[in-house]
XYZ file of C-alpha atoms in Angstrom:
592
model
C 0.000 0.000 0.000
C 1.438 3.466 -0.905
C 2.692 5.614 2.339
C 0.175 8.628 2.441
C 2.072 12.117 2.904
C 0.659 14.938 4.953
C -0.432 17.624 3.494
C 2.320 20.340 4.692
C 4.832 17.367 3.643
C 2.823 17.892 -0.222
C 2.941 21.887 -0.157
C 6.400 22.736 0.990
C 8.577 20.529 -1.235
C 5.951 21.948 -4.299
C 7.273 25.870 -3.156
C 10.675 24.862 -3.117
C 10.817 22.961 -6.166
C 9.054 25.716 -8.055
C 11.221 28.804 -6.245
C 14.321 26.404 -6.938
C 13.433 26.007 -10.588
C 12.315 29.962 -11.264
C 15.708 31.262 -9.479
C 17.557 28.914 -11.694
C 16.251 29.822 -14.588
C 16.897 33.332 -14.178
C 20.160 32.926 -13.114
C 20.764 30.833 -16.528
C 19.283 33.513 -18.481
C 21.395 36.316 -16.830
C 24.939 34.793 -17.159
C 24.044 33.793 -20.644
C 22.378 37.499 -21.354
C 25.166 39.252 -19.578
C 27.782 37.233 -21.367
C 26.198 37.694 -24.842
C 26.042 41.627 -22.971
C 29.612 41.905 -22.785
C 30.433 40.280 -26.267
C 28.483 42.718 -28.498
C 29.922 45.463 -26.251
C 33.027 44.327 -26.666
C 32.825 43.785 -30.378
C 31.788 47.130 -30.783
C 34.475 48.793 -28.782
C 36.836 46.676 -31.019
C 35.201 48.339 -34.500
C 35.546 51.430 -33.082
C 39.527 51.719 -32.126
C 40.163 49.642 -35.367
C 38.343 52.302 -37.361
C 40.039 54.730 -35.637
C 43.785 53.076 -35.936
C 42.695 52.281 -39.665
C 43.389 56.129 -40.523
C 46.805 56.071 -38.604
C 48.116 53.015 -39.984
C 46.461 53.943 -43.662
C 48.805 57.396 -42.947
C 52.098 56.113 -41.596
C 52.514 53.237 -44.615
C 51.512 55.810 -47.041
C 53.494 58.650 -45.937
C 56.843 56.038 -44.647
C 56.383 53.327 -46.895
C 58.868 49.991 -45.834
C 58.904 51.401 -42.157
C 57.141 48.627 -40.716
C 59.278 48.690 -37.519
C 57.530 52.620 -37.110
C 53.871 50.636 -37.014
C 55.521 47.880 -34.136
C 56.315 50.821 -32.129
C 52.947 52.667 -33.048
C 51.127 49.376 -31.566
C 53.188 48.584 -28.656
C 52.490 52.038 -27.723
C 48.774 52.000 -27.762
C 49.249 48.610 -26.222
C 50.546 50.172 -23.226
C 47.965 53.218 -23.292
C 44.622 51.180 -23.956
C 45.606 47.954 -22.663
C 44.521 46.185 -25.516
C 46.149 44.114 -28.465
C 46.879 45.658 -31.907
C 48.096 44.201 -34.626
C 48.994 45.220 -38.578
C 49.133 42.507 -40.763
C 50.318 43.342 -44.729
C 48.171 41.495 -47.356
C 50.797 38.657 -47.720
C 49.992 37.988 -43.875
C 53.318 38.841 -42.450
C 52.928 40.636 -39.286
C 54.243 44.273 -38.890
C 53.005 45.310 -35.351
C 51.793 44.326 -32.400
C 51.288 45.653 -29.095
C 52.227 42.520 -27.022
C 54.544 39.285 -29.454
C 57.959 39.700 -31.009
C 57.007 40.424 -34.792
C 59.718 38.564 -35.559
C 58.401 35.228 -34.147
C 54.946 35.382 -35.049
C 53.914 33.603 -37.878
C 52.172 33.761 -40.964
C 48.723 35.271 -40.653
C 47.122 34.825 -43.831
C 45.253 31.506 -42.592
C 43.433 33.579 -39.669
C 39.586 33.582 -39.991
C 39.452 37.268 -39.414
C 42.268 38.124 -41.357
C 40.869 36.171 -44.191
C 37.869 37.858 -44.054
C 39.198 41.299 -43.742
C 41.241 40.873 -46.920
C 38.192 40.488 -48.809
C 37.591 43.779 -47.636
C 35.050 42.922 -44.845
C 35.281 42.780 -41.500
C 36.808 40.176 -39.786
C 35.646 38.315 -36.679
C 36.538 35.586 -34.252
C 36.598 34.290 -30.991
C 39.586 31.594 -30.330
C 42.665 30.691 -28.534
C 45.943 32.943 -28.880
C 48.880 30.729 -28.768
C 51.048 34.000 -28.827
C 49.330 35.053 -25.344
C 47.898 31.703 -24.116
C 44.253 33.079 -23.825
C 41.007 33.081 -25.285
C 40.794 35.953 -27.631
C 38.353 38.153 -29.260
C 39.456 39.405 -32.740
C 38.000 42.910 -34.896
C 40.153 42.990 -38.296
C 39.648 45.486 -40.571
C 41.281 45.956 -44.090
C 43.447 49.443 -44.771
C 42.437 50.555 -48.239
C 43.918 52.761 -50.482
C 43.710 53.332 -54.697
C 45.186 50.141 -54.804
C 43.411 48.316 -52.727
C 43.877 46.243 -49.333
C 47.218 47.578 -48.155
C 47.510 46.027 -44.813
C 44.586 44.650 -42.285
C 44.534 46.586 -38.547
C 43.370 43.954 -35.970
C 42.392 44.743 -32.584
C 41.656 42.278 -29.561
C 40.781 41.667 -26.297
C 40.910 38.540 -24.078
C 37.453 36.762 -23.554
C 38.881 35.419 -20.134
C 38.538 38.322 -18.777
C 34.722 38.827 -19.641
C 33.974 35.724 -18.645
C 35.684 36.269 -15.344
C 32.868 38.854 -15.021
C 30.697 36.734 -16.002
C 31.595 34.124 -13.519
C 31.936 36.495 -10.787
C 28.123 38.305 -11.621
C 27.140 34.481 -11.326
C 28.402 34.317 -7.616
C 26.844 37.066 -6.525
C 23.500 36.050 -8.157
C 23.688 32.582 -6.486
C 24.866 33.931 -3.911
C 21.854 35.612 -3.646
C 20.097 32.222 -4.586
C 20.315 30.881 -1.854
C 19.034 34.001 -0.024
C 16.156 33.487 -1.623
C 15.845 29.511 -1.682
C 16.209 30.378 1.798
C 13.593 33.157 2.374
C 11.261 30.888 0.474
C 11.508 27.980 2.140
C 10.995 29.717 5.443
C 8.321 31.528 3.959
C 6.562 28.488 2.447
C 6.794 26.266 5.452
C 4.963 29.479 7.172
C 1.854 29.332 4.714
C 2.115 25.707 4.538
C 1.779 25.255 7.907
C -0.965 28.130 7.582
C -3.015 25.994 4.965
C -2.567 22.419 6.662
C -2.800 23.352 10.238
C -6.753 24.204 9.411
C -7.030 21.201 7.603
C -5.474 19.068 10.134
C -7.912 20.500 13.109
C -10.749 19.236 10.575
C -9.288 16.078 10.084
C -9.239 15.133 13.938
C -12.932 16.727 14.126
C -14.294 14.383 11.459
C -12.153 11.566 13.297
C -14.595 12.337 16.065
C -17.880 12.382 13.764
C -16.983 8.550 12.789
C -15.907 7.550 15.963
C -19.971 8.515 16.543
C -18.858 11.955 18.974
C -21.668 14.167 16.323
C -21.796 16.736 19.369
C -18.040 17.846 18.644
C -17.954 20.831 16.600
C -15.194 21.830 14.518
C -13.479 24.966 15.013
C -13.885 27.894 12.194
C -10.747 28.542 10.590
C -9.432 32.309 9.025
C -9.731 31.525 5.571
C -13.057 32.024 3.345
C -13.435 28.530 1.864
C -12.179 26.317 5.051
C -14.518 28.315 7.277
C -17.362 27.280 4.961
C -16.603 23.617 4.729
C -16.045 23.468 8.268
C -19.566 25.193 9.038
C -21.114 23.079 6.683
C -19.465 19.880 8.587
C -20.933 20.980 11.741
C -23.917 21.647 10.236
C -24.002 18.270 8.526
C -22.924 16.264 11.983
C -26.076 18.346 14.069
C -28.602 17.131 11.088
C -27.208 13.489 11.141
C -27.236 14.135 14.780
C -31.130 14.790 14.860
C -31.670 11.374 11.775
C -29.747 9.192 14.367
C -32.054 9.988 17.218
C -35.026 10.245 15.364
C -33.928 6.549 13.905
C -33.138 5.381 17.412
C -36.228 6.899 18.737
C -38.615 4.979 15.798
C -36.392 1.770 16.121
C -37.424 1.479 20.065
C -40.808 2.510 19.013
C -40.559 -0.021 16.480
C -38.897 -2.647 18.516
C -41.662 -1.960 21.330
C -44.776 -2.765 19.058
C -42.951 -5.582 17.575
C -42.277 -7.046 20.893
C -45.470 -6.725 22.260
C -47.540 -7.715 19.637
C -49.521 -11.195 20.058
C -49.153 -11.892 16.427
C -45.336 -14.092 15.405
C -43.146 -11.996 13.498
C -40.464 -13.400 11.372
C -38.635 -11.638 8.953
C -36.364 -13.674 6.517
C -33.980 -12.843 3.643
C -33.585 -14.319 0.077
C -31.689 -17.200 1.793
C -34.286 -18.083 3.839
C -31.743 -17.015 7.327
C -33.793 -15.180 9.834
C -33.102 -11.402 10.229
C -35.212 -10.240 12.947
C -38.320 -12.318 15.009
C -40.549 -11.485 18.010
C -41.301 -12.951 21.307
C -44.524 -14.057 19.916
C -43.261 -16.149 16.787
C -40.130 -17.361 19.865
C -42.939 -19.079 21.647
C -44.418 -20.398 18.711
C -41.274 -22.722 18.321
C -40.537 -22.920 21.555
C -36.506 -21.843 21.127
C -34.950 -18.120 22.808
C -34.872 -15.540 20.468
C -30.607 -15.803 20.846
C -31.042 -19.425 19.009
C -32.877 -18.235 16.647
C -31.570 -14.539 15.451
C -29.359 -15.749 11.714
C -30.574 -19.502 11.773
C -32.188 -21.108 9.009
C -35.912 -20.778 9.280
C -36.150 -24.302 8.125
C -33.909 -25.416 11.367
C -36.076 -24.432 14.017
C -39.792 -25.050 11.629
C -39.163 -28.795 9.722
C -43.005 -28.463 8.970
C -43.446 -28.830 4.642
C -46.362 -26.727 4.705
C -44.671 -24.087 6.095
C -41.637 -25.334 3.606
C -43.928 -24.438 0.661
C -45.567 -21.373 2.156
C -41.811 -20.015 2.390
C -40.818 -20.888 -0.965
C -43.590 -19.615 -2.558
C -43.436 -16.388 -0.125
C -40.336 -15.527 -1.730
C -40.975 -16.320 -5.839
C -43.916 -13.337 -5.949
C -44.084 -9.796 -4.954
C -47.483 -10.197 -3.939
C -49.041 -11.193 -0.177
C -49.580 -14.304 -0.168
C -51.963 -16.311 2.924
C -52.609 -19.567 4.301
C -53.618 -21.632 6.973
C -51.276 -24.059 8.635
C -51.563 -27.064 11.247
C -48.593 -26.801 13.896
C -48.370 -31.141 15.412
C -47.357 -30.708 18.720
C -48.715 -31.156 22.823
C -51.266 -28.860 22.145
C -51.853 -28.148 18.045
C -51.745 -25.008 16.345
C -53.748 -23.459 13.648
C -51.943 -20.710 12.311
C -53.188 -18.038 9.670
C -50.080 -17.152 7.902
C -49.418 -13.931 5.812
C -46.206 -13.052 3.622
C -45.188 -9.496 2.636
C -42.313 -9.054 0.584
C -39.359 -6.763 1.795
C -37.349 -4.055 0.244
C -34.276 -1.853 0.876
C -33.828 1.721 0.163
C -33.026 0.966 -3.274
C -36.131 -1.194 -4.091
C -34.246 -4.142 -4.348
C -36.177 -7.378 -2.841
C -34.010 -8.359 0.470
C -36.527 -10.966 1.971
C -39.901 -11.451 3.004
C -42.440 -10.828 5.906
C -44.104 -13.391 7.492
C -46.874 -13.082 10.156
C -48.431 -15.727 12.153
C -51.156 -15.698 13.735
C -52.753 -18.143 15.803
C -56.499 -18.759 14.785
C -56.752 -22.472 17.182
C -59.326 -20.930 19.678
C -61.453 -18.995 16.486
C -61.067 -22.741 14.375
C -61.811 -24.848 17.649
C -65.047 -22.582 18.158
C -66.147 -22.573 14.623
C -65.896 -26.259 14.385
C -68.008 -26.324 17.681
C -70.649 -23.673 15.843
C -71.009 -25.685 12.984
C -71.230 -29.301 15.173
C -73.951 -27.575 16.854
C -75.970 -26.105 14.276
C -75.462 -29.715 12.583
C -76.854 -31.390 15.507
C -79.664 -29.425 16.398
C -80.979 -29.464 12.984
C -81.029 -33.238 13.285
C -82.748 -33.329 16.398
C -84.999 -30.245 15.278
C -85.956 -32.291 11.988
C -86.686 -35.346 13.663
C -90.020 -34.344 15.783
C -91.174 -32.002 13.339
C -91.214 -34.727 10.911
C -93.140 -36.638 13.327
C -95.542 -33.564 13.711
C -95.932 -33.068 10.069
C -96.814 -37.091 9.774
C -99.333 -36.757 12.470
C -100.834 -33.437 10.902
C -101.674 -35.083 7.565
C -103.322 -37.913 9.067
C -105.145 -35.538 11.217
C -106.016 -33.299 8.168
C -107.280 -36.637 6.007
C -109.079 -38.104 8.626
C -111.120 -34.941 9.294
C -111.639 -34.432 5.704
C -113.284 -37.400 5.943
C -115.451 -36.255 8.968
C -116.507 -32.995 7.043
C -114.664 -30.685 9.573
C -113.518 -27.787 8.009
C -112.799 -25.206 10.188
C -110.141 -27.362 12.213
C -108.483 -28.048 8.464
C -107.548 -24.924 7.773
C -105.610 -24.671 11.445
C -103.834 -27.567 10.147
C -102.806 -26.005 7.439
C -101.277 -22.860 8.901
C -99.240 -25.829 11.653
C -98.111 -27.718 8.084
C -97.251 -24.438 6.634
C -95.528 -23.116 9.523
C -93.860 -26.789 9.997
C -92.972 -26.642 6.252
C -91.064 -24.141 6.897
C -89.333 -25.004 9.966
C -88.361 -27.903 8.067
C -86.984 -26.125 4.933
C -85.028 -23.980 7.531
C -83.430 -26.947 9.189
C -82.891 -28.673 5.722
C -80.890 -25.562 4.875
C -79.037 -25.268 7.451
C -78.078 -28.461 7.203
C -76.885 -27.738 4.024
C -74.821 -24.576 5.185
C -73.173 -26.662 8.080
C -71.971 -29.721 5.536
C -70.250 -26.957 3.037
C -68.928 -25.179 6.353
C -67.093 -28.696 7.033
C -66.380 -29.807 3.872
C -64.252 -26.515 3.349
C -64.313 -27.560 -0.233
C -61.596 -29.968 0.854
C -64.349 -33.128 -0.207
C -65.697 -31.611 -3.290
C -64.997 -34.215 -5.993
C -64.896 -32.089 -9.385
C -65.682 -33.740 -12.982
C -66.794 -32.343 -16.777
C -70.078 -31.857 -16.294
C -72.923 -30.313 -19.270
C -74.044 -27.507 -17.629
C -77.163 -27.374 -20.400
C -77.688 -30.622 -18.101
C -77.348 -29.216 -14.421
C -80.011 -26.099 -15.174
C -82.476 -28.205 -17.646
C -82.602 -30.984 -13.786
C -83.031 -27.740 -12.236
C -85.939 -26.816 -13.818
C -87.427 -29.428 -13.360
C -87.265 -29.629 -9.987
C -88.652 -26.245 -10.015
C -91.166 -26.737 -12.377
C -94.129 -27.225 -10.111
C -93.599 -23.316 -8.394
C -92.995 -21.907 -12.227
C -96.427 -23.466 -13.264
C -98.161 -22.085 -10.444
C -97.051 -18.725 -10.985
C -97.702 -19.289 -14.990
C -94.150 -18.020 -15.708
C -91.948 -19.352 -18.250
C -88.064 -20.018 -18.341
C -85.771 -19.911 -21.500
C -82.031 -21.333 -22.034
C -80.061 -19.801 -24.112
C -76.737 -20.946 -24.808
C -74.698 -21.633 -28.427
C -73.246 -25.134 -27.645
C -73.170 -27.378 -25.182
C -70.830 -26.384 -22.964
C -69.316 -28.466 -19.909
C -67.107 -27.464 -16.627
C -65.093 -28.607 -13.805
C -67.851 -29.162 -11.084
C -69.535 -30.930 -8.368
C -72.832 -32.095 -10.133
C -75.148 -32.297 -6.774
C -73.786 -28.737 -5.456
C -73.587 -26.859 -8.811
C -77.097 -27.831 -9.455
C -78.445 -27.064 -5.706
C -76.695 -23.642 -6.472
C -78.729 -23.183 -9.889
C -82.330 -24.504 -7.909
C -81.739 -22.086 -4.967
C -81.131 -18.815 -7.460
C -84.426 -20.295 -9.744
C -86.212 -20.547 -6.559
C -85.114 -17.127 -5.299
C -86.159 -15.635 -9.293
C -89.109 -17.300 -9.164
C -90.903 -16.244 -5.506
C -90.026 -12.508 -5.872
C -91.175 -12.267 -9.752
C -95.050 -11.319 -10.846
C -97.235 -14.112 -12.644
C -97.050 -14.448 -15.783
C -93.528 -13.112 -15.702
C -90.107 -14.671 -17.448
C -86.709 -15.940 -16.894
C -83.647 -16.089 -18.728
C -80.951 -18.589 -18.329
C -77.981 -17.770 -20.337
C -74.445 -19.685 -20.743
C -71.507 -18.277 -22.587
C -67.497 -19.469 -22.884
C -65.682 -16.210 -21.982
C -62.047 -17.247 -22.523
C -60.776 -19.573 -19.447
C -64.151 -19.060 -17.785
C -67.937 -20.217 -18.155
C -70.238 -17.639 -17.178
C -73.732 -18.167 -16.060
C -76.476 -15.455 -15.954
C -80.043 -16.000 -14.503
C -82.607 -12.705 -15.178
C -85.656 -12.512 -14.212
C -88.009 -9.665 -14.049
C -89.488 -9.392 -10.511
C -89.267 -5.978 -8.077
C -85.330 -5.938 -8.397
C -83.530 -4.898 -5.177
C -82.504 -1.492 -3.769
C -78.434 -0.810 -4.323
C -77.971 -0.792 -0.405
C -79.250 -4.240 -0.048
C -76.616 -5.658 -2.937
C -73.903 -6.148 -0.784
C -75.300 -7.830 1.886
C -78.190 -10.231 0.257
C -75.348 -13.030 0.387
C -75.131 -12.918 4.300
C -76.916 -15.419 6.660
C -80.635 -14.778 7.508
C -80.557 -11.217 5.451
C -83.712 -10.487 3.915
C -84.302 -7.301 1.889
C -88.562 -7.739 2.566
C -88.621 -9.306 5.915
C -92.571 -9.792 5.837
C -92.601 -10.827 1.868
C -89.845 -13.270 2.862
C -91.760 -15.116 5.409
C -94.731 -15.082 3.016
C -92.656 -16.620 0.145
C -91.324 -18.755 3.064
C -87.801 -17.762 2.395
C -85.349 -18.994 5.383
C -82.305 -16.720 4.144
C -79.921 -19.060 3.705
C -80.446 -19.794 0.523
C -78.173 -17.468 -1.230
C -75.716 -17.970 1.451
C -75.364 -21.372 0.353
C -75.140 -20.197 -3.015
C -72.019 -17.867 -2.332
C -70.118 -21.224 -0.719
C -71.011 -23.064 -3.249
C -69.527 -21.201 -5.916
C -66.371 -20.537 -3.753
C -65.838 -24.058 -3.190
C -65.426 -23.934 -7.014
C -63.002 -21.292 -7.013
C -66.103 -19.262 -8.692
C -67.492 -15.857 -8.470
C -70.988 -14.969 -8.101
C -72.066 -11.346 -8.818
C -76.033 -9.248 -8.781
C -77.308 -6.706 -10.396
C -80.384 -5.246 -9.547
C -82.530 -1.990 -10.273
C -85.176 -1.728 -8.138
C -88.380 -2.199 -10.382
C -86.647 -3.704 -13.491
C -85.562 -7.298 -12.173
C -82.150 -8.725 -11.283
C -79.272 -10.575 -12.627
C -77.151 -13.355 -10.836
C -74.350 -14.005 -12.946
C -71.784 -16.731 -11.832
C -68.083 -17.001 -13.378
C -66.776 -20.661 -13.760
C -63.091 -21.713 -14.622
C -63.026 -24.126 -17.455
């Protein structure tokens, strides 16, 4: 892993480095300007004493001509004035004069760059090393013209050493000062370094303090414009996260209250099926501490395949899902059991919700409801049968007698019994769906043109009494998944129904259609209809929308009720509708 630097450590080096760089630079630039300075200076001081020793020279070899030892002493002269070197060299490069050398020694010129140069009438420049003088020299030659021509070539110099000992000594002093300045600077950059990261630091060990959870620590303000704002907006951030925490801490006890204390079991469970959270309630369900069950496998502590498959299906849909399970045990269980699926922030599915709740007692006393109502129907039916028996006989044997007004007593007891006994008969009926749960119905293809034309029939005694007629319309003949006996009780009970609250004289309409994966089922009639607040209630137990018609009819009020399980048992839907006045419609939806 690569060793982090602070941030003064990042800063300083960055100053020095640049001041280093700029001052070196400069000085770079300087010697080289100053040198180049001196050169053209130079160069032109040369010109100018060789233009004006030109016109001497030019004089004393045109006025003494074959003196040449008159131009040595002319140049050793002005060597000694000026300090600098002079030289006269005639066309054929043999030296005549010169400030410093023994003419006599020196050789041949006539091969010098400048010379060269100035012979071709131009002048003549160069920088090298003098042999004569062991230095680095500067030479300015200029040719001496007359009507001839070149006559001789006046060359001036000066040594180069000597400017660039300037130049070396200008580049002491400027380094000198260098380091001055590398020196300043870096004392002057570790000051503002230390200025920037000191702020910075303080903020550092202030945030330390916000992760270590310490959100009450503020950070102090620093000088500068932008640090003061980041720091007040990191205070102001740590006091709002502050306030979320609590408020989170304050929801998750409230949260953590209700779900302790609810009676319901609460499991929650990821994808994995591992348990991420349950309640005291769901603990006692399976009988482990909460401590053995927080992380396990919900399948570890709940072997039950029910359950297995609740789970498993639970977590393939998005939607609730709800069923009833048996718990085996000392004492068994009847749970209801509802799924909700769970999400995170980022609406990704995490696991589901499952709540249990325990319907034993509820089960145990609806099973006890419906054992009653079963048995006291059966001992109910049992005497009355016996009455109505004994009625009958009494009603034919004082026919016989000629007794009339005692007959028509007996009549209102065998209507009255009638009744009793069509009450019993459905609730016997109610209390057999009740336990059968539609766990017993036994389903097979059945022609429903079949089921309504026995219904009919059975009916057909009340439909000729009231003079009505009843037509079946359907295009084919079309068959469904049903239980013959109950499907066709179903159809009799909703004839029945059409046929006591219609007119005379009045019709019905049975009519069967194939609507994709269904079978629908619509019986209209065209009695008083039935007022829209009645519609949602006529399928309830004992609900009569005309209590005093109803007993007239003798209606017991089960009979639609019976209807409604019937078709639910089939996994069916029965709908009405009904304008008061204009008849209703019972239509029933099938799956094929």
């Amino acid at each position: 892993m690569k060793t982090k630097k602070k941030l003064i450590w990042q800063i300083f080096p960055s100053f020095i480095i640049i001041t280093v760089l700029s001052l070196s630079a400069i000085t770079s630039y300087s010697t080289s300007y100053f040198k180049k300075f001196f050169l053209i200076n130079s160069e032109k001081e040369l010109t100018i004493r060789a233009k004006l020793l030109r016109k001497t020279f030019s004089d004393i070899l045109k006025n003494v001509p074959g003196q040449s030892h008159q131009i040595d002493i002319h140049c050793k002269n002005i060597g000694k004035i000026a300090d600098n070197r002079v030289t006269v060299i005639l066309p054929s490069g043999v030296v005549v004069g010169d400030s410093f050398a023994d003419i006599k020694i020196m050789e041949n010129h006539m091969k010098r760059p400048e010379i060269s140069e100035a012979l071709k009438k131009n002048k003549g420049v160069s920088i090298r090393y003098s042999v004569t003088l062991d230095k680095t020299m500067m030479y300015i030659a200029l040719p001496v013209m007359d009507d001839t021509g070149v006559v001789a070539v006046v060359r001036t110099s000066v040594s180069v050493s000597a400017i660039d000992n300037e130049i070396k000594m200008i580049r002491n002093n400027i380094l000198f000062a260098l380091l001055i300045t590398i020196l300043v600077a870096a004392l002057t950059s570790l000051y503002v370094s230390r200025r920037i990261s000191r702020p910075v630091e303080e903020m550092q060990k202030g945030t330390v303090e916000f992760a270590k959870g310490n959100l009450n620590t503020r950070i102090a303000i620093p000088e500068t414009e932008e640090l003061s704002e980041l720091a007040i907006t990191m205070n102001q951030m740590a006091e709002n996260l502050d306030e979320k925490i609590m408020d989170f801490k304050t929801r998750s006890m409230e949260l953590e209250a209700i779900h302790s204390s609810m009676l319901e079991g609460v499991i929650a469970i990821d994808k994995n099926e591992r348990i991420i959270t349950i309640n005291d309630a769901a603990v006692k369900i399976f009988g482990f501490s909460a401590s053995q069950l927080k992380s396990r496998y919900i399948l570890e502590i709940a072997r039950h395949f029910e359950l297995q498959k609740f789970i498993q299906k639970a977590l393939k849909t998005h939607e609730p899902v709800e069923d009833d399970i048996v718990i085996a045990g000392d004492d068994e269980l009847i749970l209801n059991i509802h799924s909700t699926a769970l999400y995170d922030s980022r609406n990704r599915r995490i696991g589901t919700l499952i709540i249990f709740h325990d319907i034993t007692r509820i089960r145990r006393l609806e099973t006890m409801h419906k054992e009653f109502a079963a048995n006291v129907s059966h001992e109910l039916k049992t005497p009355l049968t016996t009455i109505k028996g004994f009625v009958e006989t009494l009603q034919q044997m004082m026919a016989a007698n000629g007794i009339k007004e005692s007959e028509a007593f007996l009549k209102i007891i065998e209507k009255n019994v009638n009744r009793m006994i069509d009450l019993i008969n459905d609730l016997l009926a109610l209390s057999k769906l009740e336990r059968l749960q539609g766990g017993n119905i036994q389903l097979e293809e059945y022609s429903m043109n079949a089921l309504i034309q026995t219904a009919v029939q059975n009916c057909s005694s009340n439909i000729k009494k009231k003079n009505m007629s009843v037509s079946i319309e359907y295009p084919e003949d079309i068959t469904a998944m049903v239980d013959p006996s109950l499907m066709e009780q179903a159809i009799i009970n909703l004839l029945d129904n059409a046929i006591k609250y219609s007119p005379e004289g009045k019709s019905i309409t049975i009519t069967v259609t194939k609507l994709g994966s269904y079978i629908e089922m619509r019986i209209q009639d065209n009695g008083n209809g039935i007022k829209k607040e009645h519609l949602t209630k006529i399928f309830n137990r004992f609900y009569r929308v005309d209590r005093g018609r109803s007993r007239n009819e003798g209606g017991t009020g089960l009979g639609l009720a019976i209807v409604k399980h019937i078709i639910q048992y089939h996994n069916g839907k029965i709908d009405v509708t009904s304008t008061k006045g204009s008849g209703s419609c019972f239509k029933i939806s099938l799956p094929v």
